[in-house]
Amino acid sequence: MPPPPAARRYRGTPRNLACLARCLRDGELVAVPTETVYGLAANALDARACRKIFSAKGRPANDPLIVHIHALRDLALIAEPNAAALKLAKKFWPGPLTLVLPKKPVVPTVVSAGRRSVAVRMPAHPLFRRLLKLAGVPLAAPSANPFGYVSPTTATHVQQGLGRKIRHILDGGVARIGLESTIVDLRDPRRPRLLRPGAITRAELEHTLGCVVAWRRQAVTKATSAAQLSPGLLARHYSPKTPVVLHQKIVAAHTQPANEAWVFFAKPPGRRGRNVFWLDPQGGLRGAARRLFSTLRRLDDGRFQKIHVELARGAGLADAINDRLQRAAAR
Ligand code: TXA
Ligand code: MG
């Protein structure tokens, strides 16, 4: 049998967007750009369409999807918002924040993986927003990568991972943030819990809510309670094939052997080599977040036996970067 045709890449012209919106309404999958990472979208109200997401990604059926909405008024169609959720939504949407809330019955079981809750986000990427509006339905979308691999931050990454499993990729350039959204469990509004750190920091959430947001940091490195709360938060996730080794600090004189890659956080003074890399020239957190996944992908082409990476220092976005690095390194 001939291999399935390669996915087509679309620029975000009005005509292409109208065509992709029709595909989505017809129950097809479309890979979409978001400000965090690329997503693999389907009509969230169509169980059959959403099942295709799981088979294209090889994703286990117990791992629920995030539902993306165009406007705040769409929230109450799929979830039961509370005052805390509305506070966060008004402050951070559209943006990289996902809220877990009690779900409404219209959301198919396959989307919530049988849970009574649903994860909702209003994305900020202008092309995805236009597509959501044209499609006229909420769109369920996990990251557009084969299950367990590093999330895609460009249309080329999507093509490399899923190019033969899907037919449509909307190209929206390089993802501006580069790490998946912050996820907050707000089922009990008095006891918010951070399920996944992201670009919206715990401190910002606490400031807006005026209360503590719980976070079990160690839970993300071991498959413990957080993984049961949110099965996608398994320890080993976002993993390159090449083993990743983490360091608090890499010493420039120690970047040997040459068949192992050394990724500094900031551009190191002096020593360079074909196995020496950095996440951001100045060591900035935003730049490092944006380049983290593409760097791991680039170094995962078989050239290197190991990928050594320096951890971020500090809290906030540093927590999100280190969370992804710990998952990449988990064996
Ligand atoms: O930035 C993002 O969030 C991207 C873009 C495409 O929006 N999406 C994304 O989706 O990262 P995914 O499926 O790769 O990660 C979603 C996470 C999973 O860990 C899943 O377990 C969790 O959200 N999740 C979804 N619904 C949930 C629920 N009802 N309760 C708890 N966790 C949930
Ligand atoms: Mg994912």
mmCIF file of C-alpha atoms and ligand atoms in Angstrom:
data_model
loop_
_atom_site.group_PDB
_atom_site.id
_atom_site.type_symbol
_atom_site.label_atom_id
_atom_site.label_comp_id
_atom_site.label_asym_id
_atom_site.label_seq_id
_atom_site.Cartn_x
_atom_site.Cartn_y
_atom_site.Cartn_z
ATOM 1 C CA MET A 1 0.000 0.000 0.000
ATOM 2 C CA PRO A 2 1.348 3.497 -0.761
ATOM 3 C CA PRO A 3 2.076 5.619 2.312
ATOM 4 C CA PRO A 4 -0.671 8.083 3.290
ATOM 5 C CA PRO A 5 -0.278 11.548 1.707
ATOM 6 C CA ALA A 6 1.794 14.132 3.575
ATOM 7 C CA ALA A 7 -0.045 16.854 5.491
ATOM 8 C CA ARG A 8 -0.595 20.105 3.637
ATOM 9 C CA ARG A 9 0.661 23.331 5.194
ATOM 10 C CA TYR A 10 -1.587 26.380 5.001
ATOM 11 C CA ARG A 11 -0.697 30.035 5.403
ATOM 12 C CA GLY A 12 -3.266 32.000 7.377
ATOM 13 C CA THR A 13 -5.073 33.643 4.435
ATOM 14 C CA PRO A 14 -8.816 34.336 4.826
ATOM 15 C CA ARG A 15 -9.545 31.681 2.214
ATOM 16 C CA ASN A 16 -7.409 29.033 3.925
ATOM 17 C CA LEU A 17 -8.911 29.845 7.317
ATOM 18 C CA ALA A 18 -12.430 29.482 5.928
ATOM 19 C CA CYS A 19 -11.474 26.148 4.366
ATOM 20 C CA LEU A 20 -9.894 24.854 7.610
ATOM 21 C CA ALA A 21 -12.907 25.997 9.650
ATOM 22 C CA ARG A 22 -15.072 23.908 7.321
ATOM 23 C CA CYS A 23 -12.775 20.904 7.793
ATOM 24 C CA LEU A 24 -13.139 21.257 11.562
ATOM 25 C CA ARG A 25 -16.919 21.491 11.364
ATOM 26 C CA ASP A 26 -16.864 18.377 9.149
ATOM 27 C CA GLY A 27 -15.065 16.426 11.892
ATOM 28 C CA GLU A 28 -11.509 16.570 10.528
ATOM 29 C CA LEU A 29 -8.309 17.293 12.453
ATOM 30 C CA VAL A 30 -6.311 20.489 11.926
ATOM 31 C CA ALA A 31 -2.957 21.274 13.554
ATOM 32 C CA VAL A 32 -3.053 24.860 14.791
ATOM 33 C CA PRO A 33 -0.544 27.410 16.045
ATOM 34 C CA THR A 34 -0.967 28.742 19.562
ATOM 35 C CA GLU A 35 1.204 31.123 21.559
ATOM 36 C CA THR A 36 2.354 28.200 23.748
ATOM 37 C CA VAL A 37 2.892 25.186 21.445
ATOM 38 C CA TYR A 38 1.124 23.856 18.332
ATOM 39 C CA GLY A 39 -2.088 21.967 19.034
ATOM 40 C CA LEU A 40 -3.971 19.204 17.205
ATOM 41 C CA ALA A 41 -7.547 20.481 17.024
ATOM 42 C CA ALA A 42 -10.961 18.904 16.526
ATOM 43 C CA ASN A 43 -14.552 20.007 17.186
ATOM 44 C CA ALA A 44 -14.784 19.548 20.966
ATOM 45 C CA LEU A 45 -18.509 18.738 20.772
ATOM 46 C CA ASP A 46 -17.987 15.902 18.267
ATOM 47 C CA ALA A 47 -16.888 12.717 20.036
ATOM 48 C CA ARG A 48 -15.948 10.981 16.787
ATOM 49 C CA ALA A 49 -13.709 13.841 15.698
ATOM 50 C CA CYS A 50 -12.039 13.937 19.110
ATOM 51 C CA ARG A 51 -11.345 10.198 19.008
ATOM 52 C CA LYS A 52 -9.218 10.844 15.907
ATOM 53 C CA ILE A 53 -6.933 13.047 18.026
ATOM 54 C CA PHE A 54 -6.152 10.100 20.315
ATOM 55 C CA SER A 55 -5.363 7.756 17.442
ATOM 56 C CA ALA A 56 -3.233 10.287 15.510
ATOM 57 C CA LYS A 57 -1.133 11.010 18.618
ATOM 58 C CA GLY A 58 -1.097 7.487 20.039
ATOM 59 C CA ARG A 59 -2.450 9.101 23.210
ATOM 60 C CA PRO A 60 -3.967 6.886 25.926
ATOM 61 C CA ALA A 61 -7.726 7.365 26.302
ATOM 62 C CA ASN A 62 -7.368 8.242 30.013
ATOM 63 C CA ASP A 63 -5.551 11.508 29.242
ATOM 64 C CA PRO A 64 -8.127 14.322 28.859
ATOM 65 C CA LEU A 65 -7.929 17.141 26.286
ATOM 66 C CA ILE A 66 -7.938 20.920 26.719
ATOM 67 C CA VAL A 67 -10.927 22.689 25.144
ATOM 68 C CA HIS A 68 -10.170 26.037 23.481
ATOM 69 C CA ILE A 69 -12.799 28.767 23.306
ATOM 70 C CA HIS A 70 -13.017 32.022 21.385
ATOM 71 C CA ALA A 71 -14.776 34.284 23.892
ATOM 72 C CA LEU A 72 -15.510 34.371 27.602
ATOM 73 C CA ARG A 73 -19.220 33.844 26.999
ATOM 74 C CA ASP A 74 -18.379 30.404 25.551
ATOM 75 C CA LEU A 75 -17.006 29.266 28.919
ATOM 76 C CA ALA A 76 -20.415 28.639 30.494
ATOM 77 C CA LEU A 77 -21.450 26.489 27.506
ATOM 78 C CA ILE A 78 -18.931 23.797 28.409
ATOM 79 C CA ALA A 79 -17.999 24.356 32.073
ATOM 80 C CA GLU A 80 -19.416 25.648 35.335
ATOM 81 C CA PRO A 81 -17.347 28.727 36.065
ATOM 82 C CA ASN A 82 -16.975 30.075 39.623
ATOM 83 C CA ALA A 83 -15.884 33.518 40.827
ATOM 84 C CA ALA A 84 -12.224 32.508 41.040
ATOM 85 C CA ALA A 85 -12.281 31.208 37.468
ATOM 86 C CA LEU A 86 -13.853 34.419 36.181
ATOM 87 C CA LYS A 87 -11.234 36.497 38.002
ATOM 88 C CA LEU A 88 -8.388 34.564 36.360
ATOM 89 C CA ALA A 89 -10.095 34.473 32.967
ATOM 90 C CA LYS A 90 -10.653 38.240 32.958
ATOM 91 C CA LYS A 91 -7.047 38.876 33.915
ATOM 92 C CA PHE A 92 -5.155 36.321 31.798
ATOM 93 C CA TRP A 93 -7.345 35.404 28.783
ATOM 94 C CA PRO A 94 -6.676 35.282 25.953
ATOM 95 C CA GLY A 95 -3.410 33.735 27.077
ATOM 96 C CA PRO A 96 -1.427 30.718 28.305
ATOM 97 C CA LEU A 97 -3.702 29.721 31.188
ATOM 98 C CA THR A 98 -5.925 26.620 31.385
ATOM 99 C CA LEU A 99 -8.652 26.274 34.025
ATOM 100 C CA VAL A 100 -9.986 22.911 35.216
ATOM 101 C CA LEU A 101 -13.681 23.270 36.136
ATOM 102 C CA PRO A 102 -16.764 21.059 36.526
ATOM 103 C CA LYS A 103 -17.908 20.163 33.012
ATOM 104 C CA LYS A 104 -21.271 20.557 31.319
ATOM 105 C CA PRO A 105 -22.902 17.462 29.776
ATOM 106 C CA VAL A 106 -22.378 18.706 26.177
ATOM 107 C CA VAL A 107 -18.674 17.930 26.488
ATOM 108 C CA PRO A 108 -18.251 14.343 25.279
ATOM 109 C CA THR A 109 -16.767 11.798 27.676
ATOM 110 C CA VAL A 110 -13.856 11.152 25.318
ATOM 111 C CA VAL A 111 -12.696 14.786 25.743
ATOM 112 C CA SER A 112 -12.689 14.674 29.537
ATOM 113 C CA ALA A 113 -11.483 11.043 29.583
ATOM 114 C CA GLY A 114 -14.474 10.151 31.711
ATOM 115 C CA ARG A 115 -13.926 12.878 34.312
ATOM 116 C CA ARG A 116 -16.564 15.226 35.588
ATOM 117 C CA SER A 117 -14.216 18.164 34.942
ATOM 118 C CA VAL A 118 -13.027 19.868 31.779
ATOM 119 C CA ALA A 119 -9.863 21.895 31.082
ATOM 120 C CA VAL A 120 -10.595 25.181 29.237
ATOM 121 C CA ARG A 121 -8.354 27.800 27.695
ATOM 122 C CA MET A 122 -8.807 30.900 25.524
ATOM 123 C CA PRO A 123 -5.689 31.067 23.341
ATOM 124 C CA ALA A 124 -4.055 34.324 22.215
ATOM 125 C CA HIS A 125 -2.550 33.411 18.828
ATOM 126 C CA PRO A 126 -4.363 35.631 16.266
ATOM 127 C CA LEU A 127 -4.677 32.901 13.596
ATOM 128 C CA PHE A 128 -6.031 30.342 16.027
ATOM 129 C CA ARG A 129 -8.471 32.944 17.356
ATOM 130 C CA ARG A 130 -9.727 33.664 13.845
ATOM 131 C CA LEU A 131 -10.088 29.952 13.163
ATOM 132 C CA LEU A 132 -12.026 29.422 16.419
ATOM 133 C CA LYS A 133 -14.375 32.224 15.469
ATOM 134 C CA LEU A 134 -14.941 30.891 11.948
ATOM 135 C CA ALA A 135 -15.382 27.305 13.125
ATOM 136 C CA GLY A 136 -18.048 28.498 15.577
ATOM 137 C CA VAL A 137 -17.460 25.570 17.936
ATOM 138 C CA PRO A 138 -15.017 25.041 20.819
ATOM 139 C CA LEU A 139 -11.920 23.134 19.726
ATOM 140 C CA ALA A 140 -10.308 20.354 21.733
ATOM 141 C CA ALA A 141 -6.544 20.339 21.210
ATOM 142 C CA PRO A 142 -3.641 18.634 22.924
ATOM 143 C CA SER A 143 -0.095 19.434 21.851
ATOM 144 C CA ALA A 144 0.446 18.297 18.229
ATOM 145 C CA ASN A 145 3.161 15.697 18.862
ATOM 146 C CA PRO A 146 3.197 11.909 19.044
ATOM 147 C CA PHE A 147 2.380 11.012 22.670
ATOM 148 C CA GLY A 148 5.362 11.362 24.988
ATOM 149 C CA TYR A 149 7.608 13.325 22.629
ATOM 150 C CA VAL A 150 8.685 16.957 22.925
ATOM 151 C CA SER A 151 5.881 19.467 22.125
ATOM 152 C CA PRO A 152 6.068 21.232 18.715
ATOM 153 C CA THR A 153 6.796 24.948 18.540
ATOM 154 C CA THR A 154 6.827 25.231 14.705
ATOM 155 C CA ALA A 155 4.743 23.854 11.819
ATOM 156 C CA THR A 156 7.841 21.905 10.717
ATOM 157 C CA HIS A 157 7.926 20.105 14.097
ATOM 158 C CA VAL A 158 4.281 19.099 13.581
ATOM 159 C CA GLN A 159 5.066 17.866 10.079
ATOM 160 C CA GLN A 160 8.015 15.821 11.363
ATOM 161 C CA GLY A 161 5.947 14.127 14.083
ATOM 162 C CA LEU A 162 2.466 13.791 12.602
ATOM 163 C CA GLY A 163 2.961 14.604 8.905
ATOM 164 C CA ARG A 164 1.611 11.233 7.769
ATOM 165 C CA LYS A 165 -1.164 10.995 10.372
ATOM 166 C CA ILE A 166 -2.985 14.252 9.672
ATOM 167 C CA ARG A 167 -3.893 16.246 6.565
ATOM 168 C CA HIS A 168 -3.934 19.912 7.570
ATOM 169 C CA ILE A 169 -1.385 22.131 9.341
ATOM 170 C CA LEU A 170 -2.030 25.852 9.788
ATOM 171 C CA ASP A 171 1.371 27.573 9.852
ATOM 172 C CA GLY A 172 1.466 30.433 12.348
ATOM 173 C CA GLY A 173 5.245 30.786 12.718
ATOM 174 C CA VAL A 174 7.315 30.063 15.813
ATOM 175 C CA ALA A 175 5.311 29.770 19.051
ATOM 176 C CA ARG A 176 5.927 32.965 21.032
ATOM 177 C CA ILE A 177 6.055 31.355 24.487
ATOM 178 C CA GLY A 178 7.278 27.863 23.644
ATOM 179 C CA LEU A 179 6.023 26.035 26.773
ATOM 180 C CA GLU A 180 2.545 24.605 27.335
ATOM 181 C CA SER A 181 -0.020 26.640 29.284
ATOM 182 C CA THR A 182 -0.197 26.915 33.065
ATOM 183 C CA ILE A 183 -2.964 24.582 34.325
ATOM 184 C CA VAL A 184 -4.929 25.438 37.480
ATOM 185 C CA ASP A 185 -7.463 23.134 39.079
ATOM 186 C CA LEU A 186 -10.362 25.335 40.217
ATOM 187 C CA ARG A 187 -12.963 22.665 40.868
ATOM 188 C CA ASP A 188 -12.852 23.846 44.471
ATOM 189 C CA PRO A 189 -12.418 27.630 44.100
ATOM 190 C CA ARG A 190 -11.272 27.983 47.727
ATOM 191 C CA ARG A 191 -8.399 25.580 47.160
ATOM 192 C CA PRO A 192 -6.824 26.260 43.783
ATOM 193 C CA ARG A 193 -4.027 23.898 42.760
ATOM 194 C CA LEU A 194 -1.360 24.378 40.171
ATOM 195 C CA LEU A 195 -1.264 21.225 38.020
ATOM 196 C CA ARG A 196 1.314 22.393 35.471
ATOM 197 C CA PRO A 197 3.564 25.477 35.751
ATOM 198 C CA GLY A 198 3.745 27.714 32.670
ATOM 199 C CA ALA A 199 4.246 31.299 31.575
ATOM 200 C CA ILE A 200 1.502 32.574 33.905
ATOM 201 C CA THR A 201 3.300 32.115 37.209
ATOM 202 C CA ARG A 202 2.033 30.862 40.541
ATOM 203 C CA ALA A 203 2.824 34.265 42.074
ATOM 204 C CA GLU A 204 0.644 36.012 39.454
ATOM 205 C CA LEU A 205 -2.218 33.581 40.118
ATOM 206 C CA GLU A 206 -1.955 34.091 43.889
ATOM 207 C CA HIS A 207 -1.827 37.845 43.459
ATOM 208 C CA THR A 208 -5.002 37.836 41.335
ATOM 209 C CA LEU A 209 -6.905 35.338 43.491
ATOM 210 C CA GLY A 210 -5.711 36.708 46.816
ATOM 211 C CA CYS A 211 -5.073 33.213 48.166
ATOM 212 C CA VAL A 212 -2.454 30.480 48.150
ATOM 213 C CA VAL A 213 -2.229 28.266 45.052
ATOM 214 C CA ALA A 214 -1.021 24.836 46.099
ATOM 215 C CA TRP A 215 1.746 23.163 44.124
ATOM 216 C CA ARG A 216 3.387 19.826 44.839
ATOM 217 C CA ARG A 217 6.678 20.387 43.077
ATOM 218 C CA GLN A 218 7.991 16.854 43.580
ATOM 219 C CA ALA A 219 4.757 15.423 42.189
ATOM 220 C CA VAL A 220 5.747 16.365 38.676
ATOM 221 C CA THR A 221 8.999 14.441 38.762
ATOM 222 C CA LYS A 222 7.429 11.251 40.107
ATOM 223 C CA ALA A 223 4.219 9.697 38.864
ATOM 224 C CA THR A 224 2.428 10.420 42.135
ATOM 225 C CA SER A 225 -0.782 12.173 43.074
ATOM 226 C CA ALA A 226 -0.506 14.938 40.481
ATOM 227 C CA ALA A 227 -0.331 12.317 37.781
ATOM 228 C CA GLN A 228 -3.585 10.839 39.011
ATOM 229 C CA LEU A 229 -5.181 14.281 39.142
ATOM 230 C CA SER A 230 -4.026 14.914 35.618
ATOM 231 C CA PRO A 231 -2.757 11.823 33.836
ATOM 232 C CA GLY A 232 -0.926 13.830 31.200
ATOM 233 C CA LEU A 233 1.404 14.992 33.933
ATOM 234 C CA LEU A 234 3.272 11.703 34.027
ATOM 235 C CA ALA A 235 6.917 11.878 34.948
ATOM 236 C CA ARG A 236 8.278 10.780 31.597
ATOM 237 C CA HIS A 237 6.907 13.180 29.044
ATOM 238 C CA TYR A 238 8.288 15.687 26.610
ATOM 239 C CA SER A 239 11.225 13.299 26.232
ATOM 240 C CA PRO A 240 13.809 13.270 23.468
ATOM 241 C CA LYS A 241 15.145 9.829 22.473
ATOM 242 C CA THR A 242 18.660 10.839 23.537
ATOM 243 C CA PRO A 243 19.156 10.673 27.342
ATOM 244 C CA VAL A 244 18.994 14.112 28.977
ATOM 245 C CA VAL A 245 21.220 14.860 31.995
ATOM 246 C CA LEU A 246 20.471 17.911 34.148
ATOM 247 C CA HIS A 247 22.990 20.118 35.926
ATOM 248 C CA GLN A 248 22.631 22.965 38.396
ATOM 249 C CA LYS A 249 25.646 24.510 36.702
ATOM 250 C CA ILE A 250 27.811 23.394 33.782
ATOM 251 C CA VAL A 251 31.485 24.325 34.054
ATOM 252 C CA ALA A 252 32.806 25.525 30.711
ATOM 253 C CA ALA A 253 36.054 23.540 31.083
ATOM 254 C CA HIS A 254 34.097 20.276 31.415
ATOM 255 C CA THR A 255 32.279 20.094 28.067
ATOM 256 C CA GLN A 256 33.747 16.687 27.202
ATOM 257 C CA PRO A 257 33.367 14.147 25.646
ATOM 258 C CA ALA A 258 32.695 15.678 22.234
ATOM 259 C CA ASN A 259 29.938 13.168 21.395
ATOM 260 C CA GLU A 260 27.797 14.578 24.211
ATOM 261 C CA ALA A 261 25.946 17.901 23.811
ATOM 262 C CA TRP A 262 26.332 20.574 26.490
ATOM 263 C CA VAL A 263 23.525 23.126 26.678
ATOM 264 C CA PHE A 264 24.309 26.149 28.836
ATOM 265 C CA PHE A 265 21.525 28.402 29.995
ATOM 266 C CA ALA A 266 23.354 31.551 28.851
ATOM 267 C CA LYS A 267 26.075 31.881 26.213
ATOM 268 C CA PRO A 268 29.257 30.757 28.020
ATOM 269 C CA PRO A 269 32.334 32.987 27.950
ATOM 270 C CA GLY A 270 35.351 31.599 26.104
ATOM 271 C CA ARG A 271 35.023 27.922 25.360
ATOM 272 C CA ARG A 272 33.032 26.939 22.251
ATOM 273 C CA GLY A 273 32.818 23.782 20.237
ATOM 274 C CA ARG A 274 30.501 21.846 17.999
ATOM 275 C CA ASN A 275 28.957 20.243 21.081
ATOM 276 C CA VAL A 276 28.406 23.503 23.013
ATOM 277 C CA PHE A 277 24.992 25.243 22.889
ATOM 278 C CA TRP A 278 22.966 27.723 24.935
ATOM 279 C CA LEU A 279 19.260 28.440 25.431
ATOM 280 C CA ASP A 280 19.468 32.235 25.408
ATOM 281 C CA PRO A 281 22.448 34.478 24.580
ATOM 282 C CA GLN A 282 21.864 36.627 27.679
ATOM 283 C CA GLY A 283 20.425 33.844 29.816
ATOM 284 C CA GLY A 284 16.928 35.396 29.672
ATOM 285 C CA LEU A 285 14.073 33.165 30.840
ATOM 286 C CA ARG A 286 11.655 34.102 28.058
ATOM 287 C CA GLY A 287 14.167 33.419 25.308
ATOM 288 C CA ALA A 288 15.192 30.161 26.959
ATOM 289 C CA ALA A 289 11.555 29.034 27.274
ATOM 290 C CA ARG A 290 10.929 29.862 23.612
ATOM 291 C CA ARG A 291 13.970 27.868 22.427
ATOM 292 C CA LEU A 292 13.914 24.952 24.887
ATOM 293 C CA PHE A 293 11.858 22.435 22.878
ATOM 294 C CA SER A 294 13.377 23.325 19.502
ATOM 295 C CA THR A 295 16.867 22.947 21.003
ATOM 296 C CA LEU A 296 16.050 19.521 22.454
ATOM 297 C CA ARG A 297 14.609 18.440 19.099
ATOM 298 C CA ARG A 298 17.607 19.708 17.129
ATOM 299 C CA LEU A 299 20.074 17.867 19.380
ATOM 300 C CA ASP A 300 17.984 14.667 19.285
ATOM 301 C CA ASP A 301 19.011 13.708 15.730
ATOM 302 C CA GLY A 302 21.395 10.915 16.709
ATOM 303 C CA ARG A 303 24.596 13.005 16.723
ATOM 304 C CA PHE A 304 24.966 12.904 20.487
ATOM 305 C CA GLN A 305 25.011 10.126 23.090
ATOM 306 C CA LYS A 306 23.701 12.427 25.802
ATOM 307 C CA ILE A 307 22.260 15.925 26.081
ATOM 308 C CA HIS A 308 23.490 17.793 29.180
ATOM 309 C CA VAL A 309 21.356 20.809 30.092
ATOM 310 C CA GLU A 310 21.787 23.505 32.716
ATOM 311 C CA LEU A 311 18.675 24.140 34.844
ATOM 312 C CA ALA A 312 17.083 27.601 35.117
ATOM 313 C CA ARG A 313 17.591 29.569 38.325
ATOM 314 C CA GLY A 314 14.804 31.318 40.223
ATOM 315 C CA ALA A 315 11.032 30.845 40.296
ATOM 316 C CA GLY A 316 8.122 31.708 37.993
ATOM 317 C CA LEU A 317 9.019 30.923 34.393
ATOM 318 C CA ALA A 318 12.125 29.133 35.719
ATOM 319 C CA ASP A 319 9.805 26.645 37.481
ATOM 320 C CA ALA A 320 8.070 25.937 34.164
ATOM 321 C CA ILE A 321 11.371 25.454 32.297
ATOM 322 C CA ASN A 322 12.755 23.164 35.011
ATOM 323 C CA ASP A 323 9.495 21.182 35.123
ATOM 324 C CA ARG A 324 9.835 20.397 31.384
ATOM 325 C CA LEU A 325 13.541 19.641 31.770
ATOM 326 C CA GLN A 326 12.840 17.204 34.625
ATOM 327 C CA ARG A 327 10.272 15.398 32.511
ATOM 328 C CA ALA A 328 12.665 15.301 29.543
ATOM 329 C CA ALA A 329 15.302 13.742 31.811
ATOM 330 C CA ALA A 330 12.992 11.236 33.546
ATOM 331 C CA ARG A 331 13.690 7.636 32.509
HETATM 332 O O1 TXA B 1 -0.559 25.203 25.945
HETATM 333 C C1 TXA B 1 -1.274 24.203 25.984
HETATM 334 O O2 TXA B 1 -1.942 23.906 26.988
HETATM 335 C C2 TXA B 1 -1.339 23.336 24.725
HETATM 336 C C3 TXA B 1 -1.994 24.132 23.613
HETATM 337 C C4 TXA B 1 -2.228 23.324 22.382
HETATM 338 O O3 TXA B 1 -3.170 24.712 24.093
HETATM 339 N N1 TXA B 1 -2.033 22.124 24.984
HETATM 340 C C5 TXA B 1 -1.503 21.113 25.723
HETATM 341 O O4 TXA B 1 -2.312 20.003 25.788
HETATM 342 O O5 TXA B 1 -0.417 21.176 26.263
HETATM 343 P P1 TXA B 1 -1.832 18.577 26.333
HETATM 344 O O6 TXA B 1 -2.939 17.659 26.067
HETATM 345 O O7 TXA B 1 -0.524 18.248 25.751
HETATM 346 O O8 TXA B 1 -1.764 18.796 27.854
HETATM 347 C C6 TXA B 1 -2.971 18.984 28.548
HETATM 348 C C7 TXA B 1 -2.859 18.552 29.962
HETATM 349 C C8 TXA B 1 -2.685 17.069 30.114
HETATM 350 O O9 TXA B 1 -1.648 16.857 31.038
HETATM 351 C C9 TXA B 1 -4.021 16.614 30.687
HETATM 352 O O10 TXA B 1 -3.878 15.510 31.556
HETATM 353 C C10 TXA B 1 -4.480 17.850 31.431
HETATM 354 O O11 TXA B 1 -4.077 18.909 30.610
HETATM 355 N N2 TXA B 1 -5.932 17.889 31.552
HETATM 356 C C11 TXA B 1 -6.850 18.001 30.585
HETATM 357 N N3 TXA B 1 -8.097 17.938 31.086
HETATM 358 C C12 TXA B 1 -7.974 17.796 32.418
HETATM 359 C C13 TXA B 1 -8.887 17.666 33.505
HETATM 360 N N4 TXA B 1 -10.198 17.653 33.306
HETATM 361 N N5 TXA B 1 -8.388 17.540 34.752
HETATM 362 C C14 TXA B 1 -7.061 17.551 34.953
HETATM 363 N N6 TXA B 1 -6.133 17.657 33.973
HETATM 364 C C15 TXA B 1 -6.581 17.781 32.726
HETATM 365 MG MG MG B 2 1.206 17.329 25.385
#
